[in-house]
mmCIF file with all atom_site columns, C-alpha atoms in Angstrom:
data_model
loop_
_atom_site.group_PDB
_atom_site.id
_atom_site.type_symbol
_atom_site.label_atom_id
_atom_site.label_alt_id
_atom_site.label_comp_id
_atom_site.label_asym_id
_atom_site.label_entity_id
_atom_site.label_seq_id
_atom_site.pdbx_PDB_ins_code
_atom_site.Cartn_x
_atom_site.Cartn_y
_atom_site.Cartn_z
_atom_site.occupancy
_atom_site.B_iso_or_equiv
_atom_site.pdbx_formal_charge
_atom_site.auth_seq_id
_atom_site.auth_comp_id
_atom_site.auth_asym_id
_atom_site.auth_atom_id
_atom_site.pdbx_PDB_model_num
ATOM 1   C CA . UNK K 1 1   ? 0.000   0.000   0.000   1.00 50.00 ? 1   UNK K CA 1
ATOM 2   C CA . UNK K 1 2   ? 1.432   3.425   -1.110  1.00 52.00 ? 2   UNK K CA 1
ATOM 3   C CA . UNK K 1 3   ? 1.622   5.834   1.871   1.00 51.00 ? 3   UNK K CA 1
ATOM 4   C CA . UNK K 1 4   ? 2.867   9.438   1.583   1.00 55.00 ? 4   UNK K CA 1
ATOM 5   C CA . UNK K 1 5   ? 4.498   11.284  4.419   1.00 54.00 ? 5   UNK K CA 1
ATOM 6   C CA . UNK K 1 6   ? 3.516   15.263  3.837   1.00 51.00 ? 6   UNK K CA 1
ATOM 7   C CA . UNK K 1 7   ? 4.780   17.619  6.608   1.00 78.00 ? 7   UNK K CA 1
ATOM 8   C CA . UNK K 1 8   ? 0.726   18.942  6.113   1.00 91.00 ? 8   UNK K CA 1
ATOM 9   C CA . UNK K 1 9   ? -2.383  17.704  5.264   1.00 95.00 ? 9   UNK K CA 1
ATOM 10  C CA . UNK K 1 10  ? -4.851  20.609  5.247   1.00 97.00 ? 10  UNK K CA 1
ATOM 11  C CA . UNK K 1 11  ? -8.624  19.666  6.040   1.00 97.00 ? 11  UNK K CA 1
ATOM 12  C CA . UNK K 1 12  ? -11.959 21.345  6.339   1.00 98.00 ? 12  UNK K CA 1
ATOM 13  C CA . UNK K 1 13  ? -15.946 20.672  7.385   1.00 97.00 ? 13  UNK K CA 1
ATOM 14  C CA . UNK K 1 14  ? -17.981 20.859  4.590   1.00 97.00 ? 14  UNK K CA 1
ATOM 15  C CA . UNK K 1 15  ? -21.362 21.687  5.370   1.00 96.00 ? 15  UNK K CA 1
ATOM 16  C CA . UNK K 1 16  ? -24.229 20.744  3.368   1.00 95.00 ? 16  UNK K CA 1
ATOM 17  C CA . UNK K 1 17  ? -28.020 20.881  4.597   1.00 92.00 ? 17  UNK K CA 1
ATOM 18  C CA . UNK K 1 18  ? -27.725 18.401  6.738   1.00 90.00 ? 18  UNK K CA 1
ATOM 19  C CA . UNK K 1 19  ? -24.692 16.767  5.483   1.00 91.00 ? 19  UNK K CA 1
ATOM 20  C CA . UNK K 1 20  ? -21.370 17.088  7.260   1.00 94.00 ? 20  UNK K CA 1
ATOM 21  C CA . UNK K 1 21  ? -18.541 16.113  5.325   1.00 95.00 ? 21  UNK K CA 1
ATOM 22  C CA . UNK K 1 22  ? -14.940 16.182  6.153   1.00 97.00 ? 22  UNK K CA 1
ATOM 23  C CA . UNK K 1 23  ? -12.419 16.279  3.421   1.00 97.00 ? 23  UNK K CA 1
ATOM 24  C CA . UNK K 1 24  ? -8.288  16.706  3.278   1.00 97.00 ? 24  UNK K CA 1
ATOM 25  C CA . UNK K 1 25  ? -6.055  17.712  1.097   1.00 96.00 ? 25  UNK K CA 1
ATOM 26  C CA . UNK K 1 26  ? -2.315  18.191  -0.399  1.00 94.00 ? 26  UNK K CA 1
ATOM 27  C CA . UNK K 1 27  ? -0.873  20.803  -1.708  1.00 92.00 ? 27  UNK K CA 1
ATOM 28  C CA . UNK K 1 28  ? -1.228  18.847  -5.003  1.00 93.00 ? 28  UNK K CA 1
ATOM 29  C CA . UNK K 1 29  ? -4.831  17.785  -4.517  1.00 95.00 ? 29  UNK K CA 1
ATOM 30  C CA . UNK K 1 30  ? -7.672  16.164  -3.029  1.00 96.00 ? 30  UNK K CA 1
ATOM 31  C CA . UNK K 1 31  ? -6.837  13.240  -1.125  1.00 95.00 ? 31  UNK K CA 1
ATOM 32  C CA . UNK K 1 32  ? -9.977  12.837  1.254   1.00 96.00 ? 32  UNK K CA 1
ATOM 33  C CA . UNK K 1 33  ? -13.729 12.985  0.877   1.00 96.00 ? 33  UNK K CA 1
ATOM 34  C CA . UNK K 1 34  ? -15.279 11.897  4.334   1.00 94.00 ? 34  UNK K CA 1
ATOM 35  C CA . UNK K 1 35  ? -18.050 9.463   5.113   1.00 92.00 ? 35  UNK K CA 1
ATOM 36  C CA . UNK K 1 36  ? -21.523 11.649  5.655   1.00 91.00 ? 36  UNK K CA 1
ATOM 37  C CA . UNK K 1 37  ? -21.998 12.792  9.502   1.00 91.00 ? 37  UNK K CA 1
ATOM 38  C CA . UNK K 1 38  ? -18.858 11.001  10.452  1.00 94.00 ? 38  UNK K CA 1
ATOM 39  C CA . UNK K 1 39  ? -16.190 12.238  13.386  1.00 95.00 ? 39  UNK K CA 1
ATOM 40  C CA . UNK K 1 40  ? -13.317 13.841  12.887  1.00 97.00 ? 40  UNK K CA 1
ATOM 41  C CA . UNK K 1 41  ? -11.512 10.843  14.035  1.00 96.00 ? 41  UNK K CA 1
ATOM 42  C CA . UNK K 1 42  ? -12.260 8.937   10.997  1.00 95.00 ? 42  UNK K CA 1
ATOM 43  C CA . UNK K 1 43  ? -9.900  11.668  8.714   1.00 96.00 ? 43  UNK K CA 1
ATOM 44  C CA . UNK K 1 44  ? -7.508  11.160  11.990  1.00 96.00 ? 44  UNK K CA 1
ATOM 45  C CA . UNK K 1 45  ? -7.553  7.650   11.201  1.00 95.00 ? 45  UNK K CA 1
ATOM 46  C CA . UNK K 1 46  ? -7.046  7.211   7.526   1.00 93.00 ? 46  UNK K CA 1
ATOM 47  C CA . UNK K 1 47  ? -4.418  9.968   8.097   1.00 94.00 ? 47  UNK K CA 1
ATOM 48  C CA . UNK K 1 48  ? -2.217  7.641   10.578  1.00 93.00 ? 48  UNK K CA 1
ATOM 49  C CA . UNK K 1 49  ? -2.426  4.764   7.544   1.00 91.00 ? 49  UNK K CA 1
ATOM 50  C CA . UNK K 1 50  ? -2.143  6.985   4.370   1.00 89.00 ? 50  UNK K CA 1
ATOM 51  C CA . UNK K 1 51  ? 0.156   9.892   5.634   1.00 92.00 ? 51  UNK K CA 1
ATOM 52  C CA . UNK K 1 52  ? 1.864   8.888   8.478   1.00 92.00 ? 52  UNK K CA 1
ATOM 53  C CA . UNK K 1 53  ? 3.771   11.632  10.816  1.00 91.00 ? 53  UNK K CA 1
ATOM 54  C CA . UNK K 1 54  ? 1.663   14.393  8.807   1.00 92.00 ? 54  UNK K CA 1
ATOM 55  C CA . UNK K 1 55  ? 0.170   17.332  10.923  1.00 94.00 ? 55  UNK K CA 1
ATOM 56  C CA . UNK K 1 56  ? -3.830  17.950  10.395  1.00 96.00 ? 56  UNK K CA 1
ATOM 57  C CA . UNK K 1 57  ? -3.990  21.710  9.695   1.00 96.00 ? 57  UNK K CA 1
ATOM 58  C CA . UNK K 1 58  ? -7.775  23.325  9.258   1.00 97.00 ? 58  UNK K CA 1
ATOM 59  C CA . UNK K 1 59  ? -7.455  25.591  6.291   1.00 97.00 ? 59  UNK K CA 1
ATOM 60  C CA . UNK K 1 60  ? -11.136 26.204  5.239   1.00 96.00 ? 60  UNK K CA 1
ATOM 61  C CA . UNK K 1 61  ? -9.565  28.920  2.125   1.00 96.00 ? 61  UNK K CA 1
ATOM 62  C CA . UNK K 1 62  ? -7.096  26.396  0.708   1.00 96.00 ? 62  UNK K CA 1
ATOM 63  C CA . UNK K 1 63  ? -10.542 23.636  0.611   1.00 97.00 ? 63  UNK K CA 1
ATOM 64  C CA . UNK K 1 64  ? -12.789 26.140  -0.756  1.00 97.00 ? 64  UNK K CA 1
ATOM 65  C CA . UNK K 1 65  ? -12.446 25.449  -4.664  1.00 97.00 ? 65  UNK K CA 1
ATOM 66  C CA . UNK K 1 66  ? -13.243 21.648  -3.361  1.00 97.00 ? 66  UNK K CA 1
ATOM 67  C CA . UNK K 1 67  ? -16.102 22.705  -1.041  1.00 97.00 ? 67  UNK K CA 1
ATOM 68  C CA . UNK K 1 68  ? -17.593 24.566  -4.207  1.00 97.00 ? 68  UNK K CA 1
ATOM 69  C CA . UNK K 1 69  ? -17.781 21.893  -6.489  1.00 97.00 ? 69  UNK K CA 1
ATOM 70  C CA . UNK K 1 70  ? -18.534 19.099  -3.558  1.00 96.00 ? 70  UNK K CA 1
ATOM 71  C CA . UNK K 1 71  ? -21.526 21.186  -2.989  1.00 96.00 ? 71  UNK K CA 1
ATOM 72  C CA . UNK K 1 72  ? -22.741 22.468  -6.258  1.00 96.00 ? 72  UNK K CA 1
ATOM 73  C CA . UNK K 1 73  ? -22.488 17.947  -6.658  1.00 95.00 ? 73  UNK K CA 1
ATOM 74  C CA . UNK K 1 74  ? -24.940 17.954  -3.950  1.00 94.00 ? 74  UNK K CA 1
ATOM 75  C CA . UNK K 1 75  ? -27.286 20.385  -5.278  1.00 94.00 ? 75  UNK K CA 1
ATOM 76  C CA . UNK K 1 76  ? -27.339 18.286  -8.545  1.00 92.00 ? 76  UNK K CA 1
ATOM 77  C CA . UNK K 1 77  ? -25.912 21.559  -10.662 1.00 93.00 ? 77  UNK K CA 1
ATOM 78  C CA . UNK K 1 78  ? -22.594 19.677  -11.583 1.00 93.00 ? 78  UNK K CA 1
ATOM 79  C CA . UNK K 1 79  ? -21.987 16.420  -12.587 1.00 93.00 ? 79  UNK K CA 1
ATOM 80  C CA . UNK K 1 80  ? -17.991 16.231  -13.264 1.00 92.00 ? 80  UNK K CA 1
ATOM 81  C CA . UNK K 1 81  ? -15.355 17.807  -10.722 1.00 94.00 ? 81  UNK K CA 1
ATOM 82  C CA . UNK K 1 82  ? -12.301 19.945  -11.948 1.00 94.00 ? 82  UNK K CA 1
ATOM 83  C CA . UNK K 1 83  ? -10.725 19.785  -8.507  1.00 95.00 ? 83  UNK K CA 1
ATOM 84  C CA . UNK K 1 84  ? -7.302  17.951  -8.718  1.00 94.00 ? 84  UNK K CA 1
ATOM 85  C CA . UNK K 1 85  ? -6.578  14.831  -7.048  1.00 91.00 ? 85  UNK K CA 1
ATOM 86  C CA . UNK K 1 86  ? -4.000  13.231  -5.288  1.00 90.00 ? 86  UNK K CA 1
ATOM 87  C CA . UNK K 1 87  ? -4.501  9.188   -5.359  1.00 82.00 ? 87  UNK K CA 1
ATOM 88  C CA . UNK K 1 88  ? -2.634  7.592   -2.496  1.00 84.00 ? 88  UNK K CA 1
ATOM 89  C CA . UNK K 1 89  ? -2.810  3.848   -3.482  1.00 89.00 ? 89  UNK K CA 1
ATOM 90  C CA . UNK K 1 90  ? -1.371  1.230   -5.591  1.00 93.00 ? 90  UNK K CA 1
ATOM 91  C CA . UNK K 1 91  ? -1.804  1.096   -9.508  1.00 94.00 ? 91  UNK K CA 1
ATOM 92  C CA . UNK K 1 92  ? -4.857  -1.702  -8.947  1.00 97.00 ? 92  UNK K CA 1
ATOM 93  C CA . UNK K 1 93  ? -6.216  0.453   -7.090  1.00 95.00 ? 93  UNK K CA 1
ATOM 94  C CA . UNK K 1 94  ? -5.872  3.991   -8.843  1.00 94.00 ? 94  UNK K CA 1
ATOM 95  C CA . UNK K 1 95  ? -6.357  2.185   -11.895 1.00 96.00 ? 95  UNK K CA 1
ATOM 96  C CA . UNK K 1 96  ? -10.034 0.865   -10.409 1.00 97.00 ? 96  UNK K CA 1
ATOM 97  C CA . UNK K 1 97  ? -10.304 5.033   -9.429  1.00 95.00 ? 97  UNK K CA 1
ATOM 98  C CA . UNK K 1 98  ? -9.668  6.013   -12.842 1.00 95.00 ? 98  UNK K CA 1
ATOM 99  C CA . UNK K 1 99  ? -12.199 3.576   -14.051 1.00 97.00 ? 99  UNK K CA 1
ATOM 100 C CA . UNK K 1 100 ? -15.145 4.675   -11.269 1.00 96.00 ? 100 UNK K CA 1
ATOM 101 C CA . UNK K 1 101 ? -14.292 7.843   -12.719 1.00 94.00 ? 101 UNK K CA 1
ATOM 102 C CA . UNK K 1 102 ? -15.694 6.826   -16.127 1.00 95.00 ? 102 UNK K CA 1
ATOM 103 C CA . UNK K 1 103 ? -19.321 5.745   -15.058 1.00 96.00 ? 103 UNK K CA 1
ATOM 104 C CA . UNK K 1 104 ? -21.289 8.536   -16.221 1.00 95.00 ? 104 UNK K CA 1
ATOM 105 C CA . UNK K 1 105 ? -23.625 10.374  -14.108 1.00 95.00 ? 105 UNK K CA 1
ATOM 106 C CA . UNK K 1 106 ? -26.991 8.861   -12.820 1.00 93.00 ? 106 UNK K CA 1
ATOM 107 C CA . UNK K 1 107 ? -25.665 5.508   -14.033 1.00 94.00 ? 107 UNK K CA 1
ATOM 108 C CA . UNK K 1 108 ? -24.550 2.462   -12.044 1.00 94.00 ? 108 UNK K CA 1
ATOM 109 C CA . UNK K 1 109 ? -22.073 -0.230  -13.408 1.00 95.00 ? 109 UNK K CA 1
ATOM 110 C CA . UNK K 1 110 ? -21.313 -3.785  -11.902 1.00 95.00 ? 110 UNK K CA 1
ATOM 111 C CA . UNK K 1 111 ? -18.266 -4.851  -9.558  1.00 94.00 ? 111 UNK K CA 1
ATOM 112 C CA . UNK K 1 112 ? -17.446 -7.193  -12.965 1.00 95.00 ? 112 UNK K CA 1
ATOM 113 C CA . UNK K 1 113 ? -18.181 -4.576  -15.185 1.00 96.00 ? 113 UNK K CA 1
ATOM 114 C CA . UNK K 1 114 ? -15.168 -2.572  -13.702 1.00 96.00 ? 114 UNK K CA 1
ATOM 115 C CA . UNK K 1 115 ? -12.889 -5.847  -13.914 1.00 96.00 ? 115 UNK K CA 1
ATOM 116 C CA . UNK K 1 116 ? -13.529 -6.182  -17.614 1.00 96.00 ? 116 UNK K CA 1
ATOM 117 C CA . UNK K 1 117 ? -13.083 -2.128  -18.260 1.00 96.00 ? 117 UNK K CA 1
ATOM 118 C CA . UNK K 1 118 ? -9.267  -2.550  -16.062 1.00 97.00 ? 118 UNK K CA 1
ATOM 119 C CA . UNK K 1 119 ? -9.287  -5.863  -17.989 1.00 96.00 ? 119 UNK K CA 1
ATOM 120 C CA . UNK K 1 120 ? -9.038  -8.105  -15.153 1.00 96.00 ? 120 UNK K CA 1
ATOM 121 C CA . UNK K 1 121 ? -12.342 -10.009 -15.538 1.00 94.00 ? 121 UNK K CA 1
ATOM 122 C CA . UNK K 1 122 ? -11.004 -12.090 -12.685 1.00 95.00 ? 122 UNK K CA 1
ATOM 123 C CA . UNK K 1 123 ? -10.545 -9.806  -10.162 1.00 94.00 ? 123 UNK K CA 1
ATOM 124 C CA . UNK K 1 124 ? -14.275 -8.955  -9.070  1.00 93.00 ? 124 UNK K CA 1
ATOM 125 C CA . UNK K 1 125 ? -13.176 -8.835  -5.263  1.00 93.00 ? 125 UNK K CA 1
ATOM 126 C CA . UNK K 1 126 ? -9.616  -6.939  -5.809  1.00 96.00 ? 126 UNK K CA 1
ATOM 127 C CA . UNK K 1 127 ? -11.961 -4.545  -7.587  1.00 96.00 ? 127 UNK K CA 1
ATOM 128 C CA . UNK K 1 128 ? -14.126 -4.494  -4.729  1.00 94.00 ? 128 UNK K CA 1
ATOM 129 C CA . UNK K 1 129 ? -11.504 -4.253  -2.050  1.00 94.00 ? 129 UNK K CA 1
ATOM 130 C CA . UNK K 1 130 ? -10.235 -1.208  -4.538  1.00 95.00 ? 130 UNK K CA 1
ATOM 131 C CA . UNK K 1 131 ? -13.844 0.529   -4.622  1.00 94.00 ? 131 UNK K CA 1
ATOM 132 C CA . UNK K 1 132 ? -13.988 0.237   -0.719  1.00 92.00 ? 132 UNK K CA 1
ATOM 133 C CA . UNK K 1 133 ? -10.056 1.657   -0.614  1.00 92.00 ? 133 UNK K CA 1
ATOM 134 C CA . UNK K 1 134 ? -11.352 5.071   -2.440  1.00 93.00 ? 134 UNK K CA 1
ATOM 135 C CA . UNK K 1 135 ? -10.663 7.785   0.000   1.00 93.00 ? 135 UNK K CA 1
ATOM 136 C CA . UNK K 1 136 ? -12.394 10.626  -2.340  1.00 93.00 ? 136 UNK K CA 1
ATOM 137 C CA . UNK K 1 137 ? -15.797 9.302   -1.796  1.00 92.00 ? 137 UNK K CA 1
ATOM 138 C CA . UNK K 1 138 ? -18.703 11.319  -4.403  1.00 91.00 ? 138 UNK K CA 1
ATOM 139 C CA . UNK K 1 139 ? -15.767 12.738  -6.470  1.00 93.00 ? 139 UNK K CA 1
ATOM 140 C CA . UNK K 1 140 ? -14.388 9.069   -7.414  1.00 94.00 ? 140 UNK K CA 1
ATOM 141 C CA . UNK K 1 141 ? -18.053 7.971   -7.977  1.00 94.00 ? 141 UNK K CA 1
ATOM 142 C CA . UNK K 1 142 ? -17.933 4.399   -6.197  1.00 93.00 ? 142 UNK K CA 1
ATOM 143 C CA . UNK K 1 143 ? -21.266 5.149   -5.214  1.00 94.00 ? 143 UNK K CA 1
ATOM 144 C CA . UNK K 1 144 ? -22.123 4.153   -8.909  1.00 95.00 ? 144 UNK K CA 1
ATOM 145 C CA . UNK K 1 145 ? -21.006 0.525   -8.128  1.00 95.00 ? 145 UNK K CA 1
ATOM 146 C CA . UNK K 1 146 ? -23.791 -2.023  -7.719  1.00 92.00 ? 146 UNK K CA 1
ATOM 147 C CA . UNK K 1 147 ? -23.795 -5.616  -7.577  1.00 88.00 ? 147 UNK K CA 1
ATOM 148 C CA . UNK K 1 148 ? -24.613 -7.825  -10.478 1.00 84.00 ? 148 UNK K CA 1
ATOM 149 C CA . UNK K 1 149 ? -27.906 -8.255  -10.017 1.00 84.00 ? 149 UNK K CA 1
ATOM 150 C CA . UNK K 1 150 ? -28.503 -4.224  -9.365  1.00 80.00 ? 150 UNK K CA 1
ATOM 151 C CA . UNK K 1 151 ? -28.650 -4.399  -5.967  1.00 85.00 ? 151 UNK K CA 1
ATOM 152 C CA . UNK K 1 152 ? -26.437 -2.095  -3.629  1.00 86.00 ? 152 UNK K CA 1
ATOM 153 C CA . UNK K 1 153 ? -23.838 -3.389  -1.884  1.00 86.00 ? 153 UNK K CA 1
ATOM 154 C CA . UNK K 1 154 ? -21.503 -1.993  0.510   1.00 83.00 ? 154 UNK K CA 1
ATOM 155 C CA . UNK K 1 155 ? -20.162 1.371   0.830   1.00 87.00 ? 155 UNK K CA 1
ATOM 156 C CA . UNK K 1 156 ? -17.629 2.562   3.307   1.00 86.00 ? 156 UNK K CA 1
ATOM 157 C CA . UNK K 1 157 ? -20.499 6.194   3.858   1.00 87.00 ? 157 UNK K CA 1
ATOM 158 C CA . UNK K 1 158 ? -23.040 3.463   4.204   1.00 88.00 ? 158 UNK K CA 1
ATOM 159 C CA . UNK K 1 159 ? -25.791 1.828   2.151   1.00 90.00 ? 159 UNK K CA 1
ATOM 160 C CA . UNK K 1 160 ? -27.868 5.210   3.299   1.00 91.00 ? 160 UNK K CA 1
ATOM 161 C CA . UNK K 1 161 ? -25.371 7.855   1.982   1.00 91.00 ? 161 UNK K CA 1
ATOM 162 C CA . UNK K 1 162 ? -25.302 5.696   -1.129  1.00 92.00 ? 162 UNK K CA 1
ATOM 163 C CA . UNK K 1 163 ? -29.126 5.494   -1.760  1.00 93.00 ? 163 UNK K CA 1
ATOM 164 C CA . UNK K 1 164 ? -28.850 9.493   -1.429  1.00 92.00 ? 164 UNK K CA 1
ATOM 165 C CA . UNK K 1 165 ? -25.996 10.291  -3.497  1.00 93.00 ? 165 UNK K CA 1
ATOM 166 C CA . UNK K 1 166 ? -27.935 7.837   -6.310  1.00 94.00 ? 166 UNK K CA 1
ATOM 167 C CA . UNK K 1 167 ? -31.350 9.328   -5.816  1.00 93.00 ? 167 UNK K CA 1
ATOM 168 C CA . UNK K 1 168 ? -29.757 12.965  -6.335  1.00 92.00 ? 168 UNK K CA 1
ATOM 169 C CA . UNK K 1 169 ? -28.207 11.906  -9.529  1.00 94.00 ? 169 UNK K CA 1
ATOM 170 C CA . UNK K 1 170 ? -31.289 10.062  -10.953 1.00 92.00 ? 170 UNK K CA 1
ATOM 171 C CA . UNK K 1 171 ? -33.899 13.544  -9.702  1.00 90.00 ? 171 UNK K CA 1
ATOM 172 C CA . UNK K 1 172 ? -30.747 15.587  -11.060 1.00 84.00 ? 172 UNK K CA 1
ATOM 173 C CA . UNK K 1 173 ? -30.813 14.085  -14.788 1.00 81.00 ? 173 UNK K CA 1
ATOM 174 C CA . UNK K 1 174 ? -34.349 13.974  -14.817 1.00 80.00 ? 174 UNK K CA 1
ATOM 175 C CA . UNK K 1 175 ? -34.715 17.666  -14.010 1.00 72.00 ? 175 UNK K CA 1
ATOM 176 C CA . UNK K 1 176 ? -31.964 17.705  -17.238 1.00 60.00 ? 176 UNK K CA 1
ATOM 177 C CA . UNK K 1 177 ? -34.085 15.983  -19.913 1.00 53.00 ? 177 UNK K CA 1
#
């Protein structure tokens, strides 16, 4: 697992109705999207594994361009970011993020349907374990993952956050046509 070890790692609370997100960047890029209504301590946490001996500093002007887009997302007025990213993970994994990244908005694809598109058609549940790695949750779409048969399946915001994040795209593109 690829960790990076930044002197800083600058963070902010985006709030959203009633959705509080935390999310962390780089100088380079977004490297965090946060679970909805989650503590603090889960950033802390995935900051100890993915950027170990990095300080937390709150810098709500340097997150601002990502709190803008992040938001106008969940008022269903933008459907691509611009933001940069930073991955932190392997090349399965950013290569899984890169292919999340081309399900288009208000559609879902299957766990096997990213295998074939990375082409490893055998590696449904490394491309799972990859889609449940994504630290940039709504801007690295994973919420647009279902199972094979439709159904949703696990998401590290929760089944809940998913349902929402899917019903705003679906009202979003209908409100489009």
């Amino acid at each position: 697992m690829e960790t990076k070890n930044n002197s800083s790692l600058y963070w902010s609370l985006l709030k959203f109705k009633d959705w509080q997100l935390y999310i962390a960047s780089t100088s380079k890029g977004l490297v965090f999207v946060g679970s909805q209504n989650k503590p603090f301590e889960e950033l802390v946490e995935w900051t100890k594994k993915r950027f170990p001996g990095s300080t937390l500093v709150e810098d709500d002007e340097m997150l601002a361009p990502y709190v803008v887009e992040i938001t106008q997302y969940l008022e269903g007025k933008r459907k691509t970011f611009t933001v940069p990213f930073e991955y932190v993970g392997t090349p399965f994994q950013q290569a899984v993020w890169d292919a999340l990244c081309e399900i288009p908005y208000g559609q879902t694809k299957s766990y096997s349907d990213i295998a074939n598109a990375i082409n490893k058609p055998a590696a449904v549940r490394a491309v799972g374990a990859a889609i449940g790695a994504n630290p940039v949750l709504l801007t690295v779409p994973c919420h647009r993952v279902t199972g094979k048969n439709g159904f949703l399946t696990g998401y590290r915001g929760g089944l809940e956050m998913k349902t929402l994040l899917l019903d705003l795209e679906k009202r979003a593109s209908s409100n489009n046509e």
